[in-house]
Tab-separated table of N, CA, C and O and ligand atoms in Angstrom:
chain	number	residue	atom	x	y	z
A	1	MET	N	-12.315	-0.302	-7.170
A	1	MET	CA	-11.570	-1.548	-7.022
A	1	MET	C	-10.678	-1.482	-5.805
A	1	MET	O	-10.055	-0.461	-5.544
A	2	GLU	N	-10.624	-2.536	-5.088
A	2	GLU	CA	-9.779	-2.566	-3.896
A	2	GLU	C	-8.307	-2.533	-4.286
A	2	GLU	O	-7.899	-3.140	-5.279
A	3	LYS	N	-7.523	-1.799	-3.526
A	3	LYS	CA	-6.094	-1.671	-3.792
A	3	LYS	C	-5.322	-1.858	-2.494
A	3	LYS	O	-5.882	-1.808	-1.406
A	4	ILE	N	-4.019	-2.034	-2.649
A	4	ILE	CA	-3.136	-2.166	-1.495
A	4	ILE	C	-2.500	-0.807	-1.218
A	4	ILE	O	-2.028	-0.142	-2.144
A	5	PHE	N	-2.483	-0.416	0.044
A	5	PHE	CA	-1.843	0.839	0.417
A	5	PHE	C	-0.850	0.595	1.552
A	5	PHE	O	-1.133	-0.165	2.481
A	6	VAL	N	0.306	1.259	1.455
A	6	VAL	CA	1.280	1.251	2.554
A	6	VAL	C	1.355	2.663	3.104
A	6	VAL	O	1.590	3.622	2.367
A	7	ASN	N	1.137	2.813	4.390
A	7	ASN	CA	1.282	4.106	5.053
A	7	ASN	C	2.766	4.351	5.296
A	7	ASN	O	3.370	3.707	6.147
A	8	GLU	N	3.351	5.270	4.532
A	8	GLU	CA	4.804	5.493	4.628
A	8	GLU	C	5.204	6.078	5.982
A	8	GLU	O	6.356	5.978	6.383
A	9	GLU	N	4.265	6.699	6.676
A	9	GLU	CA	4.601	7.220	8.002
A	9	GLU	C	4.691	6.093	9.024
A	9	GLU	O	5.312	6.254	10.071
A	10	GLN	N	4.072	4.955	8.719
A	10	GLN	CA	4.125	3.816	9.636
A	10	GLN	C	5.196	2.804	9.238
A	10	GLN	O	5.693	2.066	10.082
A	11	CYS	N	5.540	2.749	7.952
A	11	CYS	CA	6.522	1.766	7.485
A	11	CYS	C	7.906	2.087	8.051
A	11	CYS	O	8.360	3.234	8.002
A	12	ILE	N	8.569	1.069	8.584
A	12	ILE	CA	9.926	1.239	9.125
A	12	ILE	C	10.968	0.551	8.238
A	12	ILE	O	12.130	0.456	8.612
A	13	GLY	N	10.536	0.056	7.078
A	13	GLY	CA	11.473	-0.531	6.132
A	13	GLY	C	12.079	-1.839	6.589
A	13	GLY	O	13.196	-2.184	6.182
A	14	CYS	N	11.342	-2.604	7.368
A	14	CYS	CA	11.901	-3.856	7.900
A	14	CYS	C	12.091	-4.905	6.808
A	14	CYS	O	12.887	-5.823	6.955
A	15	GLY	N	11.305	-4.816	5.736
A	15	GLY	CA	11.456	-5.732	4.608
A	15	GLY	C	10.638	-6.998	4.695
A	15	GLY	O	10.714	-7.832	3.787
A	16	ALA	N	9.852	-7.151	5.737
A	16	ALA	CA	9.078	-8.389	5.875
A	16	ALA	C	8.123	-8.585	4.696
A	16	ALA	O	8.044	-9.676	4.126
A	17	CYS	N	7.430	-7.538	4.311
A	17	CYS	CA	6.453	-7.682	3.222
A	17	CYS	C	7.151	-8.002	1.902
A	17	CYS	O	6.641	-8.795	1.112
A	18	VAL	N	8.301	-7.397	1.667
A	18	VAL	CA	9.043	-7.641	0.428
A	18	VAL	C	9.526	-9.082	0.379
A	18	VAL	O	9.476	-9.738	-0.673
A	19	ALA	N	9.974	-9.600	1.506
A	19	ALA	CA	10.469	-10.974	1.565
A	19	ALA	C	9.336	-11.987	1.417
A	19	ALA	O	9.481	-12.995	0.721
A	20	ILE	N	8.211	-11.700	2.038
A	20	ILE	CA	7.095	-12.647	2.034
A	20	ILE	C	6.305	-12.589	0.734
A	20	ILE	O	5.865	-13.610	0.206
A	21	ASP	N	6.142	-11.383	0.176
A	21	ASP	CA	5.255	-11.210	-0.972
A	21	ASP	C	5.873	-10.287	-2.028
A	21	ASP	O	5.406	-9.164	-2.236
A	22	PRO	N	6.907	-10.769	-2.719
A	22	PRO	CA	7.551	-9.921	-3.735
A	22	PRO	C	6.669	-9.648	-4.948
A	22	PRO	O	6.998	-8.802	-5.772
A	23	GLU	N	5.537	-10.363	-5.066
A	23	GLU	CA	4.594	-10.058	-6.146
A	23	GLU	C	3.977	-8.664	-5.954
A	23	GLU	O	3.664	-7.977	-6.925
A	24	HIS	N	3.793	-8.278	-4.701
A	24	HIS	CA	3.083	-7.025	-4.421
A	24	HIS	C	3.958	-5.908	-3.865
A	24	HIS	O	3.551	-4.744	-3.896
A	25	PHE	N	5.133	-6.245	-3.312
A	25	PHE	CA	5.918	-5.225	-2.619
A	25	PHE	C	7.375	-5.226	-3.076
A	25	PHE	O	7.967	-6.277	-3.319
A	26	ASP	N	7.922	-4.021	-3.145
A	26	ASP	CA	9.355	-3.830	-3.373
A	26	ASP	C	9.760	-2.608	-2.550
A	26	ASP	O	8.903	-1.902	-2.008
A	27	PHE	N	11.049	-2.331	-2.453
A	27	PHE	CA	11.491	-1.135	-1.739
A	27	PHE	C	11.487	0.071	-2.677
A	27	PHE	O	11.831	-0.048	-3.860
A	28	ASN	N	11.136	1.232	-2.142
A	28	ASN	CA	11.295	2.448	-2.927
A	28	ASN	C	12.685	3.047	-2.655
A	28	ASN	O	13.501	2.446	-1.947
A	29	ASP	N	12.966	4.201	-3.236
A	29	ASP	CA	14.295	4.802	-3.105
A	29	ASP	C	14.628	5.193	-1.671
A	29	ASP	O	15.793	5.415	-1.336
A	30	ASN	N	13.604	5.296	-0.828
A	30	ASN	CA	13.832	5.648	0.579
A	30	ASN	C	13.958	4.420	1.476
A	30	ASN	O	14.031	4.537	2.689
A	31	GLY	N	13.953	3.235	0.851
A	31	GLY	CA	14.081	2.011	1.636
A	31	GLY	C	12.796	1.601	2.326
A	31	GLY	O	12.804	0.784	3.246
A	32	LEU	N	11.689	2.181	1.879
A	32	LEU	CA	10.388	1.835	2.453
A	32	LEU	C	9.610	0.987	1.458
A	32	LEU	O	9.930	0.937	0.268
A	33	SER	N	8.582	0.341	1.948
A	33	SER	CA	7.803	-0.552	1.102
A	33	SER	C	7.033	0.212	0.033
A	33	SER	O	6.445	1.264	0.299
A	34	ASN	N	7.032	-0.345	-1.168
A	34	ASN	CA	6.343	0.255	-2.308
A	34	ASN	C	5.443	-0.806	-2.920
A	34	ASN	O	5.894	-1.921	-3.180
A	35	VAL	N	4.185	-0.474	-3.133
A	35	VAL	CA	3.253	-1.420	-3.743
A	35	VAL	C	3.495	-1.453	-5.246
A	35	VAL	O	3.463	-0.420	-5.913
A	36	ILE	N	3.763	-2.633	-5.784
A	36	ILE	CA	4.072	-2.753	-7.209
A	36	ILE	C	2.954	-3.437	-7.987
A	36	ILE	O	2.997	-3.474	-9.206
A	37	SER	N	1.961	-3.964	-7.295
A	37	SER	CA	0.837	-4.590	-7.990
A	37	SER	C	-0.367	-4.635	-7.063
A	37	SER	O	-0.223	-4.820	-5.854
A	38	SER	N	-1.542	-4.424	-7.620
A	38	SER	CA	-2.770	-4.623	-6.855
A	38	SER	C	-3.611	-5.724	-7.490
A	38	SER	O	-4.824	-5.783	-7.327
A	39	GLU	N	-2.950	-6.601	-8.239
A	39	GLU	CA	-3.626	-7.781	-8.776
A	39	GLU	C	-3.566	-8.898	-7.725
A	39	GLU	O	-2.788	-8.828	-6.773
A	40	ASN	N	-4.391	-9.922	-7.921
A	40	ASN	CA	-4.314	-11.130	-7.104
A	40	ASN	C	-4.395	-10.818	-5.609
A	40	ASN	O	-3.565	-11.256	-4.800
A	41	LEU	N	-5.410	-10.065	-5.222
A	41	LEU	CA	-5.540	-9.650	-3.818
A	41	LEU	C	-5.946	-10.793	-2.900
A	41	LEU	O	-5.945	-10.631	-1.683
A	42	ASP	N	-6.313	-11.942	-3.468
A	42	ASP	CA	-6.658	-13.104	-2.637
A	42	ASP	C	-5.435	-13.947	-2.289
A	42	ASP	O	-5.559	-15.005	-1.665
A	43	SER	N	-4.258	-13.494	-2.690
A	43	SER	CA	-3.033	-14.246	-2.474
A	43	SER	C	-2.770	-14.509	-0.992
A	43	SER	O	-2.887	-13.613	-0.149
A	44	ALA	N	-2.393	-15.744	-0.682
A	44	ALA	CA	-2.046	-16.095	0.706
A	44	ALA	C	-0.819	-15.332	1.158
A	44	ALA	O	-0.701	-14.967	2.338
A	45	ASN	N	0.109	-15.091	0.233
A	45	ASN	CA	1.309	-14.342	0.597
A	45	ASN	C	0.967	-12.906	0.985
A	45	ASN	O	1.589	-12.330	1.884
A	46	LEU	N	-0.019	-12.315	0.312
A	46	LEU	CA	-0.420	-10.953	0.668
A	46	LEU	C	-1.022	-10.923	2.070
A	46	LEU	O	-0.683	-10.058	2.882
A	47	THR	N	-1.880	-11.865	2.353
A	47	THR	CA	-2.463	-11.948	3.694
A	47	THR	C	-1.368	-12.103	4.737
A	47	THR	O	-1.374	-11.435	5.782
A	48	SER	N	-0.397	-12.957	4.439
A	48	SER	CA	0.707	-13.181	5.365
A	48	SER	C	1.539	-11.913	5.547
A	48	SER	O	1.949	-11.582	6.669
A	49	ALA	N	1.785	-11.193	4.447
A	49	ALA	CA	2.575	-9.962	4.529
A	49	ALA	C	1.860	-8.921	5.392
A	49	ALA	O	2.491	-8.253	6.231
A	50	ILE	N	0.555	-8.783	5.188
A	50	ILE	CA	-0.214	-7.812	5.986
A	50	ILE	C	-0.144	-8.191	7.461
A	50	ILE	O	0.080	-7.336	8.326
A	51	GLU	N	-0.298	-9.480	7.755
A	51	GLU	CA	-0.277	-9.934	9.151
A	51	GLU	C	1.116	-9.827	9.759
A	51	GLU	O	1.256	-9.695	10.976
A	52	SER	N	2.142	-9.880	8.911
A	52	SER	CA	3.516	-9.870	9.421
A	52	SER	C	4.082	-8.465	9.596
A	52	SER	O	5.130	-8.304	10.226
A	53	CYS	N	3.426	-7.469	9.042
A	53	CYS	CA	3.955	-6.103	9.167
A	53	CYS	C	3.934	-5.697	10.641
A	53	CYS	O	2.877	-5.662	11.267
A	54	PRO	N	5.090	-5.352	11.204
A	54	PRO	CA	5.155	-5.074	12.644
A	54	PRO	C	4.477	-3.770	13.044
A	54	PRO	O	4.195	-3.562	14.231
A	55	THR	N	4.210	-2.910	12.084
A	55	THR	CA	3.599	-1.620	12.427
A	55	THR	C	2.177	-1.465	11.892
A	55	THR	O	1.574	-0.407	12.037
A	56	GLY	N	1.659	-2.498	11.231
A	56	GLY	CA	0.309	-2.406	10.688
A	56	GLY	C	0.188	-1.384	9.578
A	56	GLY	O	-0.865	-0.752	9.403
A	57	ALA	N	1.243	-1.231	8.794
A	57	ALA	CA	1.282	-0.170	7.777
A	57	ALA	C	0.549	-0.534	6.497
A	57	ALA	O	0.283	0.337	5.683
A	58	ILE	N	0.239	-1.820	6.305
A	58	ILE	CA	-0.351	-2.262	5.037
A	58	ILE	C	-1.853	-2.466	5.190
A	58	ILE	O	-2.300	-3.116	6.138
A	59	LYS	N	-2.597	-1.919	4.236
A	59	LYS	CA	-4.046	-2.113	4.238
A	59	LYS	C	-4.518	-2.358	2.815
A	59	LYS	O	-3.893	-1.913	1.859
A	60	THR	N	-5.634	-3.057	2.677
A	60	THR	CA	-6.316	-3.115	1.389
A	60	THR	C	-7.611	-2.331	1.565
A	60	THR	O	-8.399	-2.592	2.466
A	61	LEU	N	-7.785	-1.336	0.708
A	61	LEU	CA	-8.932	-0.443	0.820
A	61	LEU	C	-9.459	-0.129	-0.570
A	61	LEU	O	-8.752	-0.273	-1.568
A	62	ASP	N	-10.702	0.348	-0.635
A	62	ASP	CA	-11.226	0.836	-1.907
A	62	ASP	C	-10.531	2.125	-2.313
A	62	ASP	O	-10.418	2.448	-3.474
A	63	LYS	N	-10.080	2.889	-1.330
A	63	LYS	CA	-9.294	4.091	-1.598
A	63	LYS	C	-8.468	4.383	-0.368
A	63	LYS	O	-8.760	3.889	0.718
A	64	CYS	N	-7.413	5.183	-0.535
A	64	CYS	CA	-6.634	5.559	0.638
A	64	CYS	C	-7.473	6.517	1.481
A	64	CYS	O	-8.452	7.089	1.021
A	65	ASP	N	-7.104	6.682	2.723
A	65	ASP	CA	-7.944	7.463	3.632
A	65	ASP	C	-7.310	8.810	3.957
A	65	ASP	O	-7.365	9.274	5.080
A	66	CYS	N	-6.700	9.441	2.931
A	66	CYS	CA	-6.014	10.711	3.169
A	66	CYS	C	-7.003	11.843	3.432
A	66	CYS	O	-6.746	12.710	4.252
A	67	CYS	N	-8.131	11.874	2.716
A	67	CYS	CA	-9.110	12.951	2.918
A	67	CYS	C	-10.426	12.545	2.261
A	67	CYS	O	-10.488	11.565	1.521
A	68	ASP	N	-11.454	13.333	2.488
A	68	ASP	CA	-12.773	13.015	1.934
A	68	ASP	C	-12.842	13.235	0.428
A	68	ASP	O	-13.724	12.697	-0.238
A	69	GLU	N	-11.928	14.045	-0.116
A	69	GLU	CA	-11.958	14.333	-1.547
A	69	GLU	C	-11.283	13.240	-2.375
A	69	GLU	O	-11.459	13.187	-3.594
A	70	CYS	N	-10.515	12.401	-1.750
A	70	CYS	CA	-9.784	11.361	-2.475
A	70	CYS	C	-10.760	10.414	-3.166
A	70	CYS	O	-11.700	9.924	-2.559
A	71	THR	N	-10.511	10.180	-4.446
A	71	THR	CA	-11.364	9.260	-5.196
A	71	THR	C	-10.751	7.874	-5.305
A	71	THR	O	-11.385	6.947	-5.793
A	72	GLY	N	-9.492	7.731	-4.915
A	72	GLY	CA	-8.887	6.415	-4.881
A	72	GLY	C	-8.493	5.842	-6.217
A	72	GLY	O	-8.322	4.636	-6.346
A	73	ASP	N	-8.361	6.669	-7.230
A	73	ASP	CA	-7.938	6.152	-8.531
A	73	ASP	C	-7.029	7.161	-9.216
A	73	ASP	O	-6.703	8.214	-8.656
A	74	GLU	N	-6.642	6.842	-10.441
A	74	GLU	CA	-5.682	7.698	-11.147
A	74	GLU	C	-6.246	9.070	-11.482
A	74	GLU	O	-5.508	9.980	-11.860
A	75	ASN	N	-7.554	9.247	-11.355
A	75	ASN	CA	-8.169	10.548	-11.629
A	75	ASN	C	-8.272	11.424	-10.393
A	75	ASN	O	-8.810	12.530	-10.457
A	76	CYS	N	-7.748	10.952	-9.282
A	76	CYS	CA	-7.848	11.693	-8.020
A	76	CYS	C	-7.145	13.049	-8.153
A	76	CYS	O	-6.022	13.132	-8.638
A	77	THR	N	-7.817	14.108	-7.707
A	77	THR	CA	-7.245	15.461	-7.783
A	77	THR	C	-7.105	16.086	-6.408
A	77	THR	O	-6.910	17.293	-6.296
A	78	CYS	N	-7.195	15.289	-5.355
A	78	CYS	CA	-7.061	15.880	-4.021
A	78	CYS	C	-5.636	16.408	-3.841
A	78	CYS	O	-4.715	16.013	-4.545
A	79	SER	N	-5.469	17.295	-2.891
A	79	SER	CA	-4.190	17.994	-2.741
A	79	SER	C	-3.313	17.410	-1.637
A	79	SER	O	-2.288	17.991	-1.300
A	80	CYS	N	-3.661	16.273	-1.096
A	80	CYS	CA	-2.867	15.691	-0.008
A	80	CYS	C	-1.503	15.214	-0.529
A	80	CYS	O	-1.444	14.485	-1.519
A	81	GLU	N	-0.445	15.613	0.139
A	81	GLU	CA	0.883	15.173	-0.275
A	81	GLU	C	1.062	13.676	-0.085
A	81	GLU	O	1.821	13.031	-0.795
A	82	ASP	N	0.382	13.109	0.893
A	82	ASP	CA	0.557	11.688	1.181
A	82	ASP	C	-0.501	10.820	0.519
A	82	ASP	O	-0.643	9.639	0.849
A	83	CYS	N	-1.222	11.366	-0.460
A	83	CYS	CA	-2.233	10.566	-1.169
A	83	CYS	C	-1.531	9.437	-1.917
A	83	CYS	O	-0.580	9.675	-2.667
A	84	ASP	N	-2.012	8.231	-1.744
A	84	ASP	CA	-1.386	7.063	-2.376
A	84	ASP	C	-1.856	6.841	-3.801
A	84	ASP	O	-1.388	5.930	-4.471
A	85	CYS	N	-2.805	7.632	-4.277
A	85	CYS	CA	-3.283	7.448	-5.652
A	85	CYS	C	-2.311	7.997	-6.668
A	85	CYS	O	-2.379	7.650	-7.846
A	86	LYS	N	-1.421	8.865	-6.244
A	86	LYS	CA	-0.564	9.577	-7.208
A	86	LYS	C	0.779	8.881	-7.346
A	86	LYS	O	1.204	8.170	-6.502
B	101	SF4	FE1	7.212	-1.505	5.973
B	101	SF4	FE2	5.499	-3.183	7.151
B	101	SF4	FE3	6.664	-3.841	4.834
B	101	SF4	FE4	8.108	-3.754	7.099
B	101	SF4	S1	6.410	-5.185	6.635
B	101	SF4	S2	8.721	-2.923	5.069
B	101	SF4	S3	7.151	-2.024	8.146
B	101	SF4	S4	5.202	-2.147	5.173
């Protein structure tokens, strides 16, 4: 299933995605964008948030692209620290 991923190394915490699409984004404890839902991926607000991100940090993918072992779901056992499945 397609999911939303935010690359935390690219996110600068500008808040554009949170302001435009609070259904899908909130801030985490580090002040960076956190994906809170992967439902309703056809939302116009989500498209707008992705287009408005100044660093291109938001993507919708079948799985995150951390490594070849990543399965992109809650059963993922890859060892990448930056894996978005965990
Ligand atoms: Fe981070 Fe992009 Fe969201 Fe700004 S719009 S908070 S840079 S993900």
